[in-house]
Amino acid sequence: MILIDGKKAAAELRAELKQEVTELKGKYNKVPGLTVILIGDLTPSQIYVRNKEKSATEVGLKSEVIRYPDSVEEKTVLEKIKELNIDETVSGILVQLPLPKHIDKKKVIEAIDPSKDVDGFHPMNVGNLSSGYESSVPCTPLGCYLLIKKIEPNLNGKKAVMIGRSNLNGKPMTQLLLKENCTVTITHSKTKDLKAECLEADIIIAAVGIPELVRGDWVKKDTIVIDVGINKTDNGIVGDVHFDEVSKNAKALTPVPGGVGPMTIACLLKNTIECFKRSQI
Ligand code: GUN
């Protein structure tokens, strides 16, 4: 079994991006900038944002975090986004989710200029991705995709089973796999026989938030399994895949932690650089 080392893959990607930033600096005499807006003090969000800031600085990006208390008014956030949209030193804008209840997520996402939407959540980018046009691609599925391609560069005709249908992961992941000519099945909580679907799969991507849902006898021996889950349990953090069981059967598997997570952040940096490059044309 191949243990897919997301930490190593992310470090390699960051090294490439660092090199690219140096070249861009030479060419344009400026560097891409990432601005993150963080509202409230949820611990996971604080940790994510700290890691994003650290990685962005490490590859040479201009990195800024704007923090607001939980009580901030929606219009203050929308006005700040407007300001960032026209700020030439800002290539990418990310508003960390989840947001407090009184702030409308849809309004916030739609306020971001699609050309600076490094999350790829704006409906314009969602549409562009599904139409096969140039777009920002959400960071987590992009990271999963790059890990899969490292194991299997030719995905032509492969059967992929996506577990989960979220806007963040399931739906954009499906688009990336379709572009690679996979036959994609999207499964979710109402799917009748998930085990039977998984047993057909050459590739399984689990992103549902159910601890250790995918068991050893759900997986054929040649299957690549990507675990997007991060679930807090009494036994610590586990993924959506039963690691011990599935690692005995699968061809390749991502661990949790150390699989998809590090790639997500590296892909955010990649998206920021892509937005910068498109803005220079
Ligand atoms: N919160 C958890 N994951 C993400 C993500 O990919 N983007 C944003 N903006 N917030 C998140």
Coordinates of C-alpha atoms and ligand atoms in Angstrom, one line a residue:
M1 CA 0.0 0.0 0.0
I2 CA 1.2 3.5 -0.9
L3 CA 0.8 5.9 2.0
I4 CA 0.2 9.2 0.3
D5 CA 2.4 11.8 2.0
G6 CA 0.5 15.0 1.8
K7 CA 3.1 16.9 3.9
K8 CA 5.8 16.0 1.5
A9 CA 3.7 16.8 -1.6
A10 CA 2.8 20.1 -0.1
A11 CA 6.4 21.0 0.8
E12 CA 7.4 20.2 -2.8
L13 CA 4.6 22.4 -4.2
R14 CA 5.5 25.2 -1.8
A15 CA 9.1 25.0 -3.0
E16 CA 7.9 25.3 -6.7
L17 CA 5.7 28.2 -5.7
K18 CA 8.5 30.0 -3.9
Q19 CA 10.6 29.8 -7.0
E20 CA 7.7 31.1 -9.1
V21 CA 7.2 34.1 -6.7
T22 CA 10.9 34.9 -7.1
E23 CA 10.6 34.9 -10.8
L24 CA 7.4 37.0 -10.7
K25 CA 9.1 39.5 -8.5
G26 CA 11.9 39.8 -11.0
K27 CA 9.5 40.2 -13.9
Y28 CA 6.9 42.6 -12.3
N29 CA 8.8 44.1 -9.4
K30 CA 6.0 43.1 -7.0
V31 CA 4.7 39.9 -5.4
P32 CA 1.2 38.4 -5.2
G33 CA -0.7 39.4 -2.1
L34 CA -3.2 37.3 -0.1
T35 CA -5.6 38.9 2.4
V36 CA -7.6 36.7 4.8
I37 CA -10.6 38.0 6.7
L38 CA -11.2 36.2 10.0
I39 CA -14.3 36.9 12.0
G40 CA -14.7 35.7 15.6
D41 CA -12.5 33.4 17.6
L42 CA -13.4 29.8 16.7
T43 CA -10.3 27.8 17.5
P44 CA -10.1 25.7 14.3
S45 CA -10.5 28.9 12.2
Q46 CA -7.7 30.6 14.2
I47 CA -5.4 27.6 13.5
Y48 CA -6.2 27.4 9.8
V49 CA -5.7 31.1 9.4
R50 CA -2.4 31.1 11.3
N51 CA -1.2 28.2 9.1
K52 CA -2.3 30.0 5.9
E53 CA -0.4 33.2 7.0
K54 CA 2.7 31.3 7.9
S55 CA 2.8 29.3 4.5
A56 CA 2.0 32.5 2.5
T57 CA 4.9 34.3 4.0
E58 CA 7.2 31.3 3.6
V59 CA 6.7 31.2 -0.2
G60 CA 7.3 35.0 -0.4
L61 CA 3.7 36.3 -0.8
K62 CA 2.5 39.5 0.8
S63 CA 0.2 38.2 3.5
E64 CA -2.3 40.1 5.6
V65 CA -5.0 39.0 8.0
I66 CA -7.9 41.3 8.9
R67 CA -9.6 40.2 12.2
Y68 CA -13.1 41.2 13.3
P69 CA -14.9 40.3 16.5
D70 CA -17.9 38.0 16.3
S71 CA -20.2 41.0 16.7
V72 CA -19.0 42.8 13.5
E73 CA -21.8 44.2 11.3
E74 CA -22.3 42.6 7.9
K75 CA -21.9 45.9 6.1
T76 CA -18.5 46.5 7.7
V77 CA -17.3 43.2 6.2
L78 CA -18.9 44.0 2.8
E79 CA -17.3 47.4 2.7
K80 CA -13.9 46.0 3.5
I81 CA -14.2 43.5 0.7
K82 CA -15.1 46.3 -1.7
E83 CA -11.9 48.1 -0.6
L84 CA -9.8 45.0 -1.1
N85 CA -11.4 44.4 -4.6
I86 CA -9.9 47.6 -5.9
D87 CA -6.6 47.3 -4.0
E88 CA -3.9 46.5 -6.6
T89 CA -1.6 45.0 -3.9
V90 CA -4.2 42.3 -3.1
S91 CA -4.3 39.4 -5.6
G92 CA -6.5 37.1 -3.5
I93 CA -9.2 37.5 -0.9
L94 CA -10.4 34.7 1.4
V95 CA -13.1 35.1 4.0
Q96 CA -12.6 32.2 6.5
L97 CA -15.8 30.1 7.0
P98 CA -17.9 29.5 9.0
L99 CA -19.3 33.0 9.6
P100 CA -21.4 34.2 12.6
K101 CA -25.1 33.6 12.0
H102 CA -26.0 37.3 11.5
I103 CA -23.7 37.5 8.4
D104 CA -25.0 36.2 5.1
K105 CA -22.5 33.8 3.6
K106 CA -23.9 34.1 0.1
K107 CA -23.7 38.0 0.2
V108 CA -20.1 37.8 1.4
I109 CA -19.0 35.3 -1.2
E110 CA -20.7 37.3 -4.0
A111 CA -19.1 40.5 -2.8
I112 CA -15.6 39.2 -3.6
D113 CA -14.3 40.1 -7.1
P114 CA -14.3 36.7 -8.9
S115 CA -10.8 37.4 -10.2
K116 CA -9.6 37.6 -6.6
D117 CA -11.7 34.7 -5.3
V118 CA -8.9 32.3 -4.3
D119 CA -11.5 29.9 -2.7
G120 CA -13.3 29.5 -6.0
F121 CA -16.6 29.8 -4.2
H122 CA -18.1 32.7 -6.2
P123 CA -20.9 31.5 -8.5
M124 CA -19.0 32.9 -11.5
N125 CA -16.0 30.6 -10.7
V126 CA -18.3 27.7 -9.9
G127 CA -20.0 28.2 -13.3
N128 CA -16.6 28.6 -15.1
L129 CA -15.3 25.4 -13.6
S130 CA -18.3 23.4 -14.5
S131 CA -18.2 24.8 -18.1
G132 CA -14.5 24.0 -18.5
Y133 CA -13.4 27.6 -18.6
E134 CA -10.5 29.1 -16.7
S135 CA -11.4 29.6 -13.0
S136 CA -10.1 29.4 -9.4
V137 CA -10.7 25.9 -8.2
P138 CA -11.5 25.3 -4.5
C139 CA -8.4 24.5 -2.6
T140 CA -9.3 21.2 -1.0
P141 CA -10.5 19.4 -4.1
L142 CA -7.6 20.8 -6.0
G143 CA -5.2 19.4 -3.4
C144 CA -7.0 16.0 -3.6
Y145 CA -6.8 16.1 -7.4
L146 CA -3.0 16.8 -7.4
L147 CA -2.5 13.9 -4.9
I148 CA -4.5 11.5 -7.1
K149 CA -2.5 12.5 -10.2
K150 CA 0.7 11.8 -8.5
I151 CA -0.4 8.2 -8.0
E152 CA -2.2 7.8 -11.3
P153 CA -1.3 10.4 -14.0
N154 CA -3.8 8.9 -16.5
L155 CA -7.4 8.9 -15.1
N156 CA -9.1 8.2 -18.5
G157 CA -12.1 6.0 -17.9
K158 CA -11.5 5.4 -14.2
K159 CA -14.5 4.9 -12.0
A160 CA -14.5 7.6 -9.2
V161 CA -16.9 7.6 -6.3
M162 CA -17.3 10.9 -4.5
I163 CA -18.8 10.6 -1.0
G164 CA -20.3 14.0 -0.2
R165 CA -21.9 16.6 -2.3
S166 CA -20.8 19.9 -0.7
N167 CA -20.0 23.1 -2.6
L168 CA -16.6 23.1 -0.8
N169 CA -15.6 19.6 -1.8
G170 CA -17.9 17.1 -3.5
K171 CA -19.2 19.2 -6.4
P172 CA -16.0 20.9 -7.5
M173 CA -14.1 17.6 -7.0
T174 CA -16.6 16.0 -9.4
Q175 CA -15.9 18.6 -12.0
L176 CA -12.1 18.0 -11.8
L177 CA -12.5 14.3 -12.2
L178 CA -14.9 14.7 -15.2
K179 CA -12.3 16.9 -16.9
E180 CA -10.0 13.9 -16.6
N181 CA -12.5 11.6 -18.2
C182 CA -13.4 9.7 -15.1
T183 CA -16.8 8.2 -14.7
V184 CA -18.0 9.9 -11.6
T185 CA -20.7 8.7 -9.1
I186 CA -21.7 11.3 -6.5
T187 CA -23.0 9.7 -3.3
H188 CA -24.5 11.2 -0.2
S189 CA -26.6 10.6 2.9
K190 CA -29.5 9.3 0.9
T191 CA -27.5 6.9 -1.3
K192 CA -29.0 3.4 -1.0
D193 CA -26.0 1.1 -0.9
L194 CA -22.8 3.1 -0.4
K195 CA -20.7 0.0 0.1
A196 CA -21.8 -1.4 -3.2
E197 CA -20.9 1.9 -4.9
C198 CA -17.5 2.0 -3.3
L199 CA -16.7 -1.6 -4.4
E200 CA -17.1 -0.4 -8.0
A201 CA -14.6 2.4 -7.6
D202 CA -11.0 2.8 -8.8
I203 CA -10.9 6.1 -6.8
I204 CA -12.8 7.0 -3.6
I205 CA -12.9 10.5 -2.2
A206 CA -14.6 10.7 1.2
A207 CA -15.7 14.1 2.3
V208 CA -18.8 13.7 4.5
G209 CA -17.7 14.2 8.1
I210 CA -18.6 10.8 9.3
P211 CA -15.8 9.2 11.4
E212 CA -14.4 6.0 9.8
L213 CA -17.3 5.5 7.5
V214 CA -15.4 3.7 4.7
R215 CA -14.5 0.2 5.9
G216 CA -11.9 -2.3 4.7
D217 CA -14.4 -4.5 2.9
W218 CA -15.7 -1.5 0.9
V219 CA -12.5 -1.1 -1.1
K220 CA -11.0 -3.2 -3.9
K221 CA -7.3 -3.8 -3.8
D222 CA -6.4 -1.4 -6.7
T223 CA -8.4 1.5 -5.3
I224 CA -6.9 4.9 -4.5
V225 CA -8.6 6.3 -1.4
I226 CA -8.5 10.0 -0.5
D227 CA -9.7 11.0 3.0
V228 CA -10.9 14.6 3.4
G229 CA -12.5 14.1 6.8
I230 CA -11.3 15.7 10.0
N231 CA -13.4 14.3 12.8
K232 CA -12.9 14.9 16.5
T233 CA -13.7 11.7 18.4
D234 CA -12.9 10.2 21.9
N235 CA -9.9 8.5 20.2
G236 CA -8.5 11.7 18.8
I237 CA -8.8 13.1 15.2
V238 CA -9.9 10.5 12.6
G239 CA -10.9 10.8 9.0
D240 CA -13.9 9.5 7.1
V241 CA -12.0 6.4 6.3
H242 CA -11.2 3.5 8.7
F243 CA -7.4 3.8 8.2
D244 CA -6.3 0.5 9.7
E245 CA -8.8 -1.6 7.7
V246 CA -8.6 0.3 4.4
S247 CA -4.8 0.4 4.5
K248 CA -4.8 -3.4 4.3
N249 CA -6.8 -3.4 1.0
A250 CA -6.3 -0.2 -0.9
K251 CA -3.6 0.6 -3.5
A252 CA -3.0 4.0 -1.9
L253 CA -4.4 6.0 1.0
T254 CA -4.1 9.5 2.5
P255 CA -3.5 9.6 6.3
V256 CA -5.4 12.0 8.6
P257 CA -3.6 14.2 9.6
G258 CA -0.8 14.7 7.0
G259 CA -2.8 13.9 3.9
V260 CA -5.1 16.3 2.2
G261 CA -4.8 19.1 4.9
P262 CA -1.3 20.4 4.0
M263 CA -2.2 20.3 0.3
T264 CA -5.2 22.5 0.8
I265 CA -3.1 25.4 2.1
A266 CA -0.4 24.9 -0.6
C267 CA -3.2 25.1 -3.2
L268 CA -4.5 28.4 -1.7
L269 CA -1.0 29.8 -2.3
K270 CA -1.1 28.4 -5.8
N271 CA -4.5 30.0 -6.5
T272 CA -3.2 33.4 -5.2
I273 CA -0.3 33.2 -7.6
E274 CA -2.6 32.2 -10.5
C275 CA -4.9 35.2 -9.7
F276 CA -1.9 37.5 -9.6
K277 CA -0.7 36.2 -13.0
R278 CA -4.1 36.6 -14.6
S279 CA -4.3 40.2 -13.3
Q280 CA -1.0 41.1 -15.0
I281 CA -2.1 40.3 -18.5
Ligands
GUN1 N1 -13.2 26.9 6.3 C1 -12.8 25.6 6.2 N2 -12.3 25.4 5.0 C2 -12.4 26.5 4.3 C3 -12.0 26.9 3.0 O1 -11.5 26.1 2.2 N3 -12.2 28.2 2.7 C4 -12.7 29.1 3.6 N4 -12.8 30.4 3.2 N5 -13.1 28.8 4.8 C5 -12.9 27.5 5.2

